[in-house]
Amino acid sequence: MNIQENSGKEISDTENSGVLSQPEFTSATALSTAANYIMNSPEPFTRTYRTYIRLRENGRLTLKFWHSNAVDSTWDLGAESRASEPGGAWSIEAAYIADGGTVPDGTVVPGSQVPVTFGGEASRQVEPGEQFWSDEALLELPEGHVLAFTWTLKAAAGKSIPFNVEGMLVSGYDAPGHLAAQESAAAFNASDKLLVLPSFLGYRAEVTKKLVFLGDSITQGVRTAKDEYSYWAARIAEGLGAGYGLWNIGSGWGRAYDVATDGAWLGKAKQGDEVLIVLGVNDLDIGQRSAEELLTDLTHIISVIKEARPESAVILSTVPPFNFEGARETAWRTVNAVILNSPPAGVDRVFDIAAVLSVPAPAEHRIRPEYMSDEFDPHPNGTAGKAVADAFLAWYGESGKSGKSASSGRP
């Protein structure tokens, strides 16, 4: 696999995803921009997408973006999109960053738009499966304001642009046509299940450590309130502070066997100094995997990360409770018992997220009702996000001080 650098020169992709070729940049947001779907239009189209994102820091920022033109995780049963499926050929017609103000209403602060370029060019042709960087862009973003990222994309009929189709966690707008340079909200409509962003939103920052959170919709934060960043990955980022980099690559419907294909998604995970893995719910549920199959996939993922970067630390989480019953409950209990008592080779520490979210034994396979998104949906809500983040931050600090090779995250 090769990556295109800004000069257009091909270089060997020794790190699989190329993000480490720019180590001075760290993730600028706790929002996940992993892709689990792909546009499949019967007609050619040109469309503009504007998204509002809370950054880890504000002020004078040097921003840079990296993109992987591939699907990360399988959606549903894979009829529409599968893990590691390359995107089609499409083009970036124009892209801008801007001060999005304090209210994400489809507009940007007048005069604040800064063009994003690629090798000095305002537009860029994107090839199937390609990975590439933008140039640096400077933006002054006042405290309390959000970033507005706007780009116009053009594609032919058929499969083209990977994106995330889960419920929107941030405000976004889209409109037909070439409107990237437009400051007003004219012709824009609120996006629904249409998060279209670069794979990595980075900024120049010195950090103590870069963490990658690899998981499914529970890590992504699905079902929590829009623009509130109340899911646990975002709350952990806030608790750790900007001295720690955090790249959330949680993806709705994601499963361990998606990651184990060793495609773009696992390539992203390899970039972490420390990688937290929270997978398994969808493997046991829609994937109908056995406990042994799930543990085999987790073991493979960990070994690949360690092979790529032996110095990376791997934190393996227990599988969150998801109100499983019957054979799925049995498999869930088996997997978590192994993770807690004899985790796969290469695991440095174990965080027990299930202990935070579960009702007391003997029904610990069920999530606490107050943590459910609604009475029927066991996705953790914002209250659960706070509970998990508080438990993780307390455990993370203590386990880091202890120097233990593997320790439980029980609160």
GROMACS .gro file of C-alpha atoms in nm:
model
  411
    1MET     CA    1   0.000   0.000   0.000
    2ASN     CA    2   0.124   0.350  -0.076
    3ILE     CA    3   0.029   0.695   0.048
    4GLN     CA    4   0.035   1.021  -0.143
    5GLU     CA    5   0.219   1.297   0.041
    6ASN     CA    6   0.149   1.665  -0.035
    7SER     CA    7   0.414   1.672  -0.305
    8GLY     CA    8   0.232   1.396  -0.493
    9LYS     CA    9   0.529   1.164  -0.447
   10GLU     CA   10   0.446   0.807  -0.353
   11ILE     CA   11   0.608   0.676  -0.037
   12SER     CA   12   0.605   0.333   0.121
   13ASP     CA   13   0.333   0.292   0.382
   14THR     CA   14   0.545   0.134   0.653
   15GLU     CA   15   0.300   0.234   0.925
   16ASN     CA   16  -0.008   0.106   0.736
   17SER     CA   17  -0.207   0.428   0.772
   18GLY     CA   18   0.053   0.699   0.729
   19VAL     CA   19  -0.065   0.911   1.022
   20LEU     CA   20   0.266   0.860   1.203
   21SER     CA   21   0.442   1.036   0.916
   22GLN     CA   22   0.317   1.358   1.081
   23PRO     CA   23   0.390   1.286   1.452
   24GLU     CA   24   0.368   1.652   1.551
   25PHE     CA   25  -0.007   1.644   1.483
   26THR     CA   26  -0.254   1.490   1.724
   27SER     CA   27  -0.630   1.447   1.706
   28ALA     CA   28  -0.805   1.780   1.751
   29THR     CA   29  -1.139   1.636   1.864
   30ALA     CA   30  -1.296   1.349   2.060
   31LEU     CA   31  -1.557   1.307   1.785
   32SER     CA   32  -1.519   0.987   1.585
   33THR     CA   33  -1.510   1.025   1.208
   34ALA     CA   34  -1.478   0.655   1.130
   35ALA     CA   35  -1.669   0.537   0.821
   36ASN     CA   36  -1.926   0.257   0.827
   37TYR     CA   37  -2.116   0.324   0.503
   38ILE     CA   38  -2.052   0.432   0.146
   39MET     CA   39  -2.244   0.661  -0.088
   40ASN     CA   40  -2.404   0.470  -0.373
   41SER     CA   41  -2.581   0.717  -0.602
   42PRO     CA   42  -2.767   0.630  -0.923
   43GLU     CA   43  -2.655   0.964  -1.067
   44PRO     CA   44  -2.341   1.181  -1.058
   45PHE     CA   45  -2.357   1.448  -0.789
   46THR     CA   46  -2.185   1.753  -0.647
   47ARG     CA   47  -2.271   1.828  -0.285
   48THR     CA   48  -2.143   2.046  -0.002
   49TYR     CA   49  -2.114   1.925   0.358
   50ARG     CA   50  -2.064   2.157   0.660
   51THR     CA   51  -1.999   2.009   1.004
   52TYR     CA   52  -1.953   2.177   1.343
   53ILE     CA   53  -1.694   2.024   1.574
   54ARG     CA   54  -1.580   2.105   1.927
   55LEU     CA   55  -1.201   2.095   1.939
   56ARG     CA   56  -0.977   1.986   2.226
   57GLU     CA   57  -0.827   2.337   2.235
   58ASN     CA   58  -0.912   2.680   2.099
   59GLY     CA   59  -0.696   2.981   2.015
   60ARG     CA   60  -0.446   3.007   1.733
   61LEU     CA   61  -0.438   2.662   1.578
   62THR     CA   62  -0.234   2.491   1.310
   63LEU     CA   63  -0.468   2.231   1.164
   64LYS     CA   64  -0.405   1.949   0.921
   65PHE     CA   65  -0.628   1.673   0.792
   66TRP     CA   66  -0.565   1.315   0.684
   67HIS     CA   67  -0.810   1.099   0.497
   68SER     CA   68  -0.852   0.731   0.426
   69ASN     CA   69  -1.081   0.659   0.133
   70ALA     CA   70  -1.210   0.329   0.270
   71VAL     CA   71  -1.491   0.190   0.482
   72ASP     CA   72  -1.378   0.104   0.834
   73SER     CA   73  -1.653  -0.119   0.971
   74THR     CA   74  -1.931  -0.330   0.822
   75TRP     CA   75  -2.280  -0.183   0.829
   76ASP     CA   76  -2.551  -0.430   0.939
   77LEU     CA   77  -2.495  -0.757   0.751
   78GLY     CA   78  -2.271  -0.603   0.487
   79ALA     CA   79  -2.513  -0.572   0.196
   80GLU     CA   80  -2.427  -0.203   0.150
   81SER     CA   81  -2.079  -0.170   0.295
   82ARG     CA   82  -1.812  -0.395   0.439
   83ALA     CA   83  -1.502  -0.339   0.648
   84SER     CA   84  -1.193  -0.245   0.446
   85GLU     CA   85  -1.397  -0.187   0.129
   86PRO     CA   86  -1.220   0.088  -0.069
   87GLY     CA   87  -1.412   0.401  -0.157
   88GLY     CA   88  -1.463   0.488  -0.520
   89ALA     CA   89  -1.305   0.766  -0.724
   90TRP     CA   90  -1.431   1.115  -0.632
   91SER     CA   91  -1.294   1.465  -0.596
   92ILE     CA   92  -1.264   1.741  -0.341
   93GLU     CA   93  -1.371   2.053  -0.529
   94ALA     CA   94  -1.297   2.293  -0.241
   95ALA     CA   95  -1.257   2.275   0.137
   96TYR     CA   96  -1.257   2.537   0.414
   97ILE     CA   97  -1.219   2.565   0.788
   98ALA     CA   98  -1.386   2.852   0.969
   99ASP     CA   99  -1.504   2.989   1.299
  100GLY     CA  100  -1.843   2.823   1.342
  101GLY     CA  101  -1.945   3.055   1.624
  102THR     CA  102  -2.121   2.935   1.937
  103VAL     CA  103  -2.443   2.816   1.772
  104PRO     CA  104  -2.413   2.560   1.489
  105ASP     CA  105  -2.682   2.708   1.266
  106GLY     CA  106  -2.539   2.643   0.919
  107THR     CA  107  -2.347   2.971   0.901
  108VAL     CA  108  -1.986   3.066   0.966
  109VAL     CA  109  -1.849   3.385   1.118
  110PRO     CA  110  -1.808   3.630   0.828
  111GLY     CA  111  -1.452   3.663   0.707
  112SER     CA  112  -1.326   3.361   0.902
  113GLN     CA  113  -1.310   3.104   0.620
  114VAL     CA  114  -0.961   2.963   0.556
  115PRO     CA  115  -0.907   2.744   0.248
  116VAL     CA  116  -0.775   2.392   0.297
  117THR     CA  117  -0.532   2.294   0.022
  118PHE     CA  118  -0.369   1.973  -0.094
  119GLY     CA  119  -0.017   2.005  -0.225
  120GLY     CA  120  -0.091   2.374  -0.277
  121GLU     CA  121  -0.403   2.301  -0.481
  122ALA     CA  122  -0.760   2.391  -0.383
  123SER     CA  123  -0.902   2.071  -0.533
  124ARG     CA  124  -0.793   1.711  -0.531
  125GLN     CA  125  -0.884   1.391  -0.713
  126VAL     CA  126  -0.924   1.103  -0.468
  127GLU     CA  127  -0.849   0.751  -0.588
  128PRO     CA  128  -1.008   0.428  -0.460
  129GLY     CA  129  -0.861   0.329  -0.125
  130GLU     CA  130  -0.618   0.621  -0.124
  131GLN     CA  131  -0.478   0.783   0.192
  132PHE     CA  132  -0.349   1.140   0.191
  133TRP     CA  133  -0.280   1.457   0.390
  134SER     CA  134  -0.391   1.814   0.343
  135ASP     CA  135  -0.155   2.107   0.381
  136GLU     CA  136  -0.140   2.298   0.708
  137ALA     CA  137  -0.407   2.562   0.767
  138LEU     CA  138  -0.402   2.833   1.035
  139LEU     CA  139  -0.718   2.937   1.218
  140GLU     CA  140  -0.791   3.164   1.513
  141LEU     CA  141  -1.078   3.003   1.703
  142PRO     CA  142  -1.207   3.199   2.006
  143GLU     CA  143  -1.284   3.021   2.332
  144GLY     CA  144  -1.631   2.871   2.333
  145HIS     CA  145  -1.652   2.862   1.954
  146VAL     CA  146  -1.665   2.548   1.740
  147LEU     CA  147  -1.484   2.466   1.419
  148ALA     CA  148  -1.687   2.462   1.098
  149PHE     CA  149  -1.545   2.227   0.837
  150THR     CA  150  -1.695   2.266   0.491
  151TRP     CA  151  -1.612   2.085   0.170
  152THR     CA  152  -1.770   2.032  -0.169
  153LEU     CA  153  -1.736   1.678  -0.303
  154LYS     CA  154  -1.806   1.551  -0.654
  155ALA     CA  155  -1.864   1.191  -0.753
  156ALA     CA  156  -1.983   0.981  -1.045
  157ALA     CA  157  -2.272   0.737  -1.020
  158GLY     CA  158  -2.218   0.423  -0.816
  159LYS     CA  159  -2.022   0.369  -0.496
  160SER     CA  160  -1.802   0.663  -0.406
  161ILE     CA  161  -1.750   0.835  -0.068
  162PRO     CA  162  -1.727   0.646   0.264
  163PHE     CA  163  -1.902   0.819   0.557
  164ASN     CA  164  -2.071   0.748   0.890
  165VAL     CA  165  -2.444   0.683   0.875
  166GLU     CA  166  -2.518   0.656   1.250
  167GLY     CA  167  -2.729   0.916   1.430
  168MET     CA  168  -2.564   1.257   1.426
  169LEU     CA  169  -2.358   1.340   1.736
  170VAL     CA  170  -2.277   1.689   1.610
  171SER     CA  171  -2.463   1.940   1.398
  172GLY     CA  172  -2.410   1.911   1.026
  173TYR     CA  173  -2.565   2.062   0.715
  174ASP     CA  174  -2.553   1.968   0.349
  175ALA     CA  175  -2.669   2.122   0.023
  176PRO     CA  176  -2.658   2.043  -0.347
  177GLY     CA  177  -2.397   2.223  -0.551
  178HIS     CA  178  -2.062   2.395  -0.503
  179LEU     CA  179  -2.124   2.603  -0.188
  180ALA     CA  180  -1.808   2.546   0.018
  181ALA     CA  181  -1.708   2.914   0.010
  182GLN     CA  182  -2.054   3.035   0.114
  183GLU     CA  183  -2.076   3.188   0.462
  184SER     CA  184  -2.454   3.184   0.496
  185ALA     CA  185  -2.687   2.888   0.553
  186ALA     CA  186  -2.883   2.953   0.234
  187ALA     CA  187  -2.975   2.623   0.060
  188PHE     CA  188  -2.830   2.416   0.345
  189ASN     CA  189  -3.048   2.168   0.534
  190ALA     CA  190  -2.971   1.987   0.857
  191SER     CA  191  -2.797   1.657   0.786
  192ASP     CA  192  -2.953   1.332   0.901
  193LYS     CA  193  -2.727   1.029   0.952
  194LEU     CA  194  -2.473   1.185   0.719
  195LEU     CA  195  -2.139   1.258   0.886
  196VAL     CA  196  -1.897   1.333   0.601
  197LEU     CA  197  -1.556   1.439   0.731
  198PRO     CA  198  -1.186   1.362   0.687
  199SER     CA  199  -1.073   1.055   0.879
  200PHE     CA  200  -0.834   1.250   1.102
  201LEU     CA  201  -0.879   1.610   1.215
  202GLY     CA  202  -0.538   1.700   1.353
  203TYR     CA  203  -0.368   1.999   1.509
  204ARG     CA  204  -0.008   2.074   1.597
  205ALA     CA  205   0.035   2.006   1.967
  206GLU     CA  206   0.285   1.858   2.210
  207VAL     CA  207   0.124   1.578   2.408
  208THR     CA  208   0.247   1.336   2.672
  209LYS     CA  209   0.086   1.038   2.505
  210LYS     CA  210  -0.141   0.960   2.211
  211LEU     CA  211  -0.436   0.736   2.295
  212VAL     CA  212  -0.654   0.562   2.039
  213PHE     CA  213  -0.999   0.436   2.142
  214LEU     CA  214  -1.104   0.150   1.913
  215GLY     CA  215  -1.463   0.032   1.946
  216ASP     CA  216  -1.815   0.022   1.810
  217SER     CA  217  -2.115   0.255   1.853
  218ILE     CA  218  -2.070   0.249   2.233
  219THR     CA  219  -1.726   0.408   2.189
  220GLN     CA  220  -1.853   0.635   1.913
  221GLY     CA  221  -2.122   0.764   2.149
  222VAL     CA  222  -2.431   0.672   1.948
  223ARG     CA  223  -2.766   0.774   2.105
  224THR     CA  224  -2.616   1.046   2.325
  225ALA     CA  225  -2.730   1.406   2.277
  226LYS     CA  226  -2.616   1.603   1.972
  227ASP     CA  227  -2.336   1.857   2.031
  228GLU     CA  228  -2.307   1.767   2.401
  229TYR     CA  229  -2.007   1.529   2.388
  230SER     CA  230  -2.155   1.337   2.680
  231TYR     CA  231  -2.035   0.991   2.572
  232TRP     CA  232  -1.754   0.841   2.773
  233ALA     CA  233  -1.475   0.879   2.516
  234ALA     CA  234  -1.535   1.255   2.499
  235ARG     CA  235  -1.562   1.284   2.878
  236ILE     CA  236  -1.234   1.095   2.919
  237ALA     CA  237  -1.067   1.331   2.672
  238GLU     CA  238  -1.192   1.626   2.874
  239GLY     CA  239  -1.077   1.467   3.200
  240LEU     CA  240  -0.729   1.387   3.071
  241GLY     CA  241  -0.686   1.738   2.933
  242ALA     CA  242  -0.512   1.856   2.619
  243GLY     CA  243  -0.178   1.719   2.740
  244TYR     CA  244  -0.299   1.381   2.617
  245GLY     CA  245  -0.395   1.320   2.257
  246LEU     CA  246  -0.709   1.114   2.204
  247TRP     CA  247  -0.827   0.976   1.870
  248ASN     CA  248  -1.173   0.820   1.893
  249ILE     CA  249  -1.222   0.569   1.611
  250GLY     CA  250  -1.541   0.409   1.743
  251SER     CA  251  -1.771   0.304   1.458
  252GLY     CA  252  -2.136   0.202   1.471
  253TRP     CA  253  -2.201  -0.167   1.396
  254GLY     CA  254  -1.824  -0.228   1.424
  255ARG     CA  255  -1.702  -0.568   1.530
  256ALA     CA  256  -1.371  -0.732   1.611
  257TYR     CA  257  -1.370  -0.939   1.293
  258ASP     CA  258  -1.391  -0.612   1.095
  259VAL     CA  259  -1.075  -0.488   1.265
  260ALA     CA  260  -0.907  -0.826   1.219
  261THR     CA  261  -0.916  -0.783   0.840
  262ASP     CA  262  -0.613  -0.557   0.901
  263GLY     CA  263  -0.742  -0.281   0.678
  264ALA     CA  264  -0.760   0.095   0.725
  265TRP     CA  265  -0.942   0.073   1.060
  266LEU     CA  266  -0.672  -0.136   1.228
  267GLY     CA  267  -0.415   0.084   1.055
  268LYS     CA  268  -0.556   0.378   1.250
  269ALA     CA  269  -0.538   0.187   1.578
  270LYS     CA  270  -0.169   0.119   1.519
  271GLN     CA  271  -0.099   0.490   1.558
  272GLY     CA  272  -0.159   0.498   1.933
  273ASP     CA  273   0.105   0.503   2.203
  274GLU     CA  274  -0.177   0.338   2.395
  275VAL     CA  275  -0.480   0.163   2.243
  276LEU     CA  276  -0.804   0.098   2.431
  277ILE     CA  277  -1.009  -0.181   2.266
  278VAL     CA  278  -1.381  -0.203   2.348
  279LEU     CA  279  -1.527  -0.455   2.104
  280GLY     CA  280  -1.747  -0.761   2.108
  281VAL     CA  281  -2.111  -0.654   2.138
  282ASN     CA  282  -2.179  -0.671   1.764
  283ASP     CA  283  -1.966  -0.983   1.721
  284LEU     CA  284  -2.185  -1.172   1.967
  285ASP     CA  285  -2.508  -1.009   1.847
  286ILE     CA  286  -2.549  -0.958   1.472
  287GLY     CA  287  -2.222  -1.137   1.397
  288GLN     CA  288  -2.334  -1.445   1.588
  289ARG     CA  289  -1.974  -1.524   1.675
  290SER     CA  290  -1.886  -1.777   1.940
  291ALA     CA  291  -1.681  -1.681   2.244
  292GLU     CA  292  -1.384  -1.865   2.094
  293GLU     CA  293  -1.412  -1.682   1.762
  294LEU     CA  294  -1.433  -1.342   1.930
  295LEU     CA  295  -1.134  -1.415   2.154
  296THR     CA  296  -0.936  -1.535   1.852
  297ASP     CA  297  -1.009  -1.210   1.667
  298LEU     CA  298  -0.916  -0.998   1.969
  299THR     CA  299  -0.592  -1.193   2.009
  300HIS     CA  300  -0.509  -1.135   1.641
  301ILE     CA  301  -0.581  -0.761   1.663
  302ILE     CA  302  -0.356  -0.724   1.965
  303SER     CA  303  -0.075  -0.922   1.804
  304VAL     CA  304  -0.088  -0.708   1.489
  305ILE     CA  305  -0.075  -0.386   1.693
  306LYS     CA  306   0.219  -0.516   1.893
  307GLU     CA  307   0.400  -0.634   1.581
  308ALA     CA  308   0.362  -0.292   1.419
  309ARG     CA  309   0.460  -0.099   1.733
  310PRO     CA  310   0.601  -0.316   2.012
  311GLU     CA  311   0.621  -0.014   2.240
  312SER     CA  312   0.246   0.050   2.219
  313ALA     CA  313   0.047  -0.036   2.529
  314VAL     CA  314  -0.282  -0.222   2.481
  315ILE     CA  315  -0.573  -0.181   2.720
  316LEU     CA  316  -0.840  -0.443   2.661
  317SER     CA  317  -1.187  -0.375   2.795
  318THR     CA  318  -1.446  -0.628   2.893
  319VAL     CA  319  -1.744  -0.646   2.658
  320PRO     CA  320  -2.013  -0.401   2.775
  321PRO     CA  321  -2.346  -0.547   2.888
  322PHE     CA  322  -2.610  -0.538   2.616
  323ASN     CA  323  -2.900  -0.732   2.768
  324PHE     CA  324  -2.803  -1.052   2.591
  325GLU     CA  325  -2.995  -1.370   2.659
  326GLY     CA  326  -2.948  -1.741   2.595
  327ALA     CA  327  -2.640  -1.844   2.398
  328ARG     CA  328  -2.530  -1.482   2.354
  329GLU     CA  329  -2.536  -1.427   2.730
  330THR     CA  330  -2.330  -1.742   2.782
  331ALA     CA  331  -2.074  -1.629   2.525
  332TRP     CA  332  -2.062  -1.279   2.680
  333ARG     CA  333  -1.988  -1.430   3.022
  334THR     CA  334  -1.722  -1.660   2.879
  335VAL     CA  335  -1.541  -1.382   2.694
  336ASN     CA  336  -1.540  -1.147   2.991
  337ALA     CA  337  -1.418  -1.418   3.227
  338VAL     CA  338  -1.121  -1.480   2.997
  339ILE     CA  339  -1.046  -1.109   2.957
  340LEU     CA  340  -1.049  -1.055   3.333
  341ASN     CA  341  -0.863  -1.370   3.438
  342SER     CA  342  -0.634  -1.466   3.149
  343PRO     CA  343  -0.633  -1.192   2.883
  344PRO     CA  344  -0.475  -1.254   2.542
  345ALA     CA  345  -0.101  -1.221   2.501
  346GLY     CA  346   0.007  -0.862   2.451
  347VAL     CA  347  -0.255  -0.704   2.677
  348ASP     CA  348  -0.089  -0.461   2.915
  349ARG     CA  349  -0.393  -0.371   3.124
  350VAL     CA  350  -0.761  -0.461   3.150
  351PHE     CA  351  -1.039  -0.209   3.205
  352ASP     CA  352  -1.367  -0.358   3.326
  353ILE     CA  353  -1.629  -0.139   3.163
  354ALA     CA  354  -1.891  -0.406   3.227
  355ALA     CA  355  -1.852  -0.362   3.602
  356VAL     CA  356  -1.941   0.005   3.566
  357LEU     CA  357  -2.247  -0.044   3.346
  358SER     CA  358  -2.394  -0.373   3.473
  359VAL     CA  359  -2.664  -0.436   3.728
  360PRO     CA  360  -2.549  -0.645   4.027
  361ALA     CA  361  -2.500  -1.022   3.996
  362PRO     CA  362  -2.653  -1.255   3.904
  363ALA     CA  363  -2.796  -1.035   3.624
  364GLU     CA  364  -2.471  -0.858   3.538
  365HIS     CA  365  -2.523  -0.929   3.169
  366ARG     CA  366  -2.785  -0.652   3.176
  367ILE     CA  367  -2.709  -0.279   3.167
  368ARG     CA  368  -2.846  -0.064   3.449
  369PRO     CA  369  -3.184   0.077   3.336
  370GLU     CA  370  -3.081   0.433   3.421
  371TYR     CA  371  -2.789   0.402   3.178
  372MET     CA  372  -3.001   0.294   2.878
  373SER     CA  373  -3.074   0.534   2.593
  374ASP     CA  374  -3.441   0.448   2.634
  375GLU     CA  375  -3.639   0.164   2.787
  376PHE     CA  376  -3.573  -0.058   2.485
  377ASP     CA  377  -3.223   0.052   2.375
  378PRO     CA  378  -2.920  -0.067   2.577
  379HIS     CA  379  -2.681   0.183   2.417
  380PRO     CA  380  -2.529   0.378   2.709
  381ASN     CA  381  -2.663   0.732   2.753
  382GLY     CA  382  -2.482   1.045   2.868
  383THR     CA  383  -2.526   0.954   3.235
  384ALA     CA  384  -2.355   0.624   3.165
  385GLY     CA  385  -2.085   0.817   2.979
  386LYS     CA  386  -2.006   1.012   3.295
  387ALA     CA  387  -1.999   0.696   3.507
  388VAL     CA  388  -1.760   0.519   3.270
  389ALA     CA  389  -1.537   0.823   3.230
  390ASP     CA  390  -1.515   0.880   3.606
  391ALA     CA  391  -1.429   0.514   3.664
  392PHE     CA  392  -1.175   0.508   3.382
  393LEU     CA  393  -0.998   0.826   3.488
  394ALA     CA  394  -0.968   0.707   3.848
  395TRP     CA  395  -0.844   0.365   3.734
  396TYR     CA  396  -0.616   0.501   3.464
  397GLY     CA  397  -0.428   0.724   3.704
  398GLU     CA  398  -0.390   0.460   3.970
  399SER     CA  399  -0.301   0.176   3.732
  400GLY     CA  400  -0.046   0.397   3.560
  401LYS     CA  401   0.121   0.472   3.893
  402SER     CA  402   0.118   0.107   4.000
  403GLY     CA  403   0.307  -0.014   3.695
  404LYS     CA  404   0.104  -0.335   3.689
  405SER     CA  405   0.113  -0.524   3.363
  406ALA     CA  406  -0.256  -0.610   3.384
  407SER     CA  407  -0.506  -0.478   3.632
  408SER     CA  408  -0.880  -0.472   3.666
  409GLY     CA  409  -1.080  -0.159   3.604
  410ARG     CA  410  -1.344  -0.245   3.863
  411PRO     CA  411  -1.464   0.074   4.035
   0.00000   0.00000   0.00000
